[in-house]
Short mmCIF file of C-alpha atoms in Angstrom, two decimals:
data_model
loop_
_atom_site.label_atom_id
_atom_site.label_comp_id
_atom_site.label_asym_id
_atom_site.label_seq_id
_atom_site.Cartn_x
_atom_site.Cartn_y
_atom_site.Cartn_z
CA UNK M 1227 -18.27 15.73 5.46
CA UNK M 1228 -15.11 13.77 5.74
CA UNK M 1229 -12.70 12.59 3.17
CA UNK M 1230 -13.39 8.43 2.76
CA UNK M 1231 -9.90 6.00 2.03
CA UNK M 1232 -10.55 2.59 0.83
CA UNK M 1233 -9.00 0.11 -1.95
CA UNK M 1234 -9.56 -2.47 -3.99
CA UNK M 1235 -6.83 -5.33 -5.65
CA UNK M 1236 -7.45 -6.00 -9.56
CA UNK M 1237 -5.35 -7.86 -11.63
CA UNK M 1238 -5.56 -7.66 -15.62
CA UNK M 1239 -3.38 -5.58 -18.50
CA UNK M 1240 -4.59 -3.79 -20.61
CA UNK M 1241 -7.39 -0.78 -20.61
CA UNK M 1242 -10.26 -2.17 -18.00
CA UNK M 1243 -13.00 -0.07 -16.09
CA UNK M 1244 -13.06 -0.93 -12.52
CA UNK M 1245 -16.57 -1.19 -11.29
CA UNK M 1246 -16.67 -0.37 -7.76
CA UNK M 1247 -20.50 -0.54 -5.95
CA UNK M 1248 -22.23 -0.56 -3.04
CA UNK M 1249 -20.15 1.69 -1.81
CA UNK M 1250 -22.13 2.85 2.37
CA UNK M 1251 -25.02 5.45 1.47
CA UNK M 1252 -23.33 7.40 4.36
CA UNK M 1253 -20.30 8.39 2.03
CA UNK M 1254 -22.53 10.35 0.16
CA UNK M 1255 -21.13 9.68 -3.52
CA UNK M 1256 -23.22 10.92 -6.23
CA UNK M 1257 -22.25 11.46 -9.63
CA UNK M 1258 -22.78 15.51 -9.73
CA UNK M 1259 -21.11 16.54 -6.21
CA UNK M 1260 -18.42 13.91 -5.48
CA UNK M 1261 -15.06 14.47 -5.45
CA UNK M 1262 -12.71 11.18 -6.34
CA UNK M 1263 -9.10 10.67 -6.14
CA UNK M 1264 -7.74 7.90 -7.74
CA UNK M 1265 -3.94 6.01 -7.26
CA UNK M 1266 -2.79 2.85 -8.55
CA UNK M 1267 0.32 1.08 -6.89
CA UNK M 1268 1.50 -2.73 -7.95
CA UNK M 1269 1.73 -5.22 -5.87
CA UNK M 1270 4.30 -8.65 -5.78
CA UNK M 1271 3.23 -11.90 -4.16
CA UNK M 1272 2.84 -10.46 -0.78
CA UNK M 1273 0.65 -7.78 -1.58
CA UNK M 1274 3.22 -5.56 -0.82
CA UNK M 1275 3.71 -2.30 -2.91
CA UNK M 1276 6.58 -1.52 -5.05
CA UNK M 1277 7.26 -0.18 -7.96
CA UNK M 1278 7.71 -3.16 -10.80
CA UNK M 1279 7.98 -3.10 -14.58
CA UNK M 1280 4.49 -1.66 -15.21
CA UNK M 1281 3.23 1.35 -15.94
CA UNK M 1282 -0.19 1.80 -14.26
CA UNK M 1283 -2.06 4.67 -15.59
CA UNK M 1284 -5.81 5.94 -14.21
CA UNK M 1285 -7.42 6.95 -17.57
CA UNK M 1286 -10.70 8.50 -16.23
CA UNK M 1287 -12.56 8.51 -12.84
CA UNK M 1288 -16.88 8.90 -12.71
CA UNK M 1289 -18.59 8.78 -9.59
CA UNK M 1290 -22.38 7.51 -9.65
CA UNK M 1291 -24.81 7.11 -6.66
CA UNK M 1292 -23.14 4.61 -4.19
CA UNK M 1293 -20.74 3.78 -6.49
CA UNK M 1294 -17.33 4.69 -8.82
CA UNK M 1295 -16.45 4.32 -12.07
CA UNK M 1296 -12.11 4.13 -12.49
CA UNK M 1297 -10.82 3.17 -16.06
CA UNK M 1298 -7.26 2.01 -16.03
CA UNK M 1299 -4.28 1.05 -18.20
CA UNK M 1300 -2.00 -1.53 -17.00
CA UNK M 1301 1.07 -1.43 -19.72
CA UNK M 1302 2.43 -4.55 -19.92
CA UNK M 1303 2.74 -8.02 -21.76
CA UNK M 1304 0.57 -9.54 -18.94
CA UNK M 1305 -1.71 -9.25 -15.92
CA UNK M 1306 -0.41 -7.17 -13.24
CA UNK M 1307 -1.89 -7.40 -9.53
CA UNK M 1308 -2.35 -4.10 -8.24
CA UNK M 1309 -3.89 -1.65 -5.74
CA UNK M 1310 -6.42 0.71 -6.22
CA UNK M 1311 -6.56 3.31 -3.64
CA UNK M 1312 -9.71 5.96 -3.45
CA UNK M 1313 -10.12 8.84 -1.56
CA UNK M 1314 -13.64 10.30 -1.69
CA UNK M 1315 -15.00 13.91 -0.70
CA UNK M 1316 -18.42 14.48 -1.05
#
């Protein structure tokens, strides 16, 4: 099977688990053979990347039957808008 890009756009601070479901049965992501890469990248009133005063770290990353698991740590003194990008291998 194919690698699988996608993203999603959070905004908090702090340590947060990013729930993201419902991801297309055709993926294939199941929580004993997937394969998940996770990046985080922030973002400034555009939605443009670039790289700000936080410090965006991916704490842990659990895939689950349509669906992934990505807890992050957004260090700093308020909430940051930022990308999460995903690449999936099944």
């Amino acid at each position: 099977m194919q690698p699988f890009f996608f993203s999603v756009t959070e905004t908090f601070n702090g340590v947060q688990t990013v729930n993201v479901k419902n991801l297309p049965p055709e993926w294939g992501v199941t929580a004993l053979h997937s394969n998940i890469l996770a990046a985080a990248v922030e973002l400034d009133g555009t939605d443009a990347p670039f790289i700000g005063g936080a410090a965006i770290q991916i704490l842990d990353i659990a895939p689950s039957q349509n669906a992934v698991q990505v807890r992050v740590n957004v260090l700093f003194n308020s909430p940051v808008r930022f990308r999460l990008a995903l690449v999936i291998w099944p």
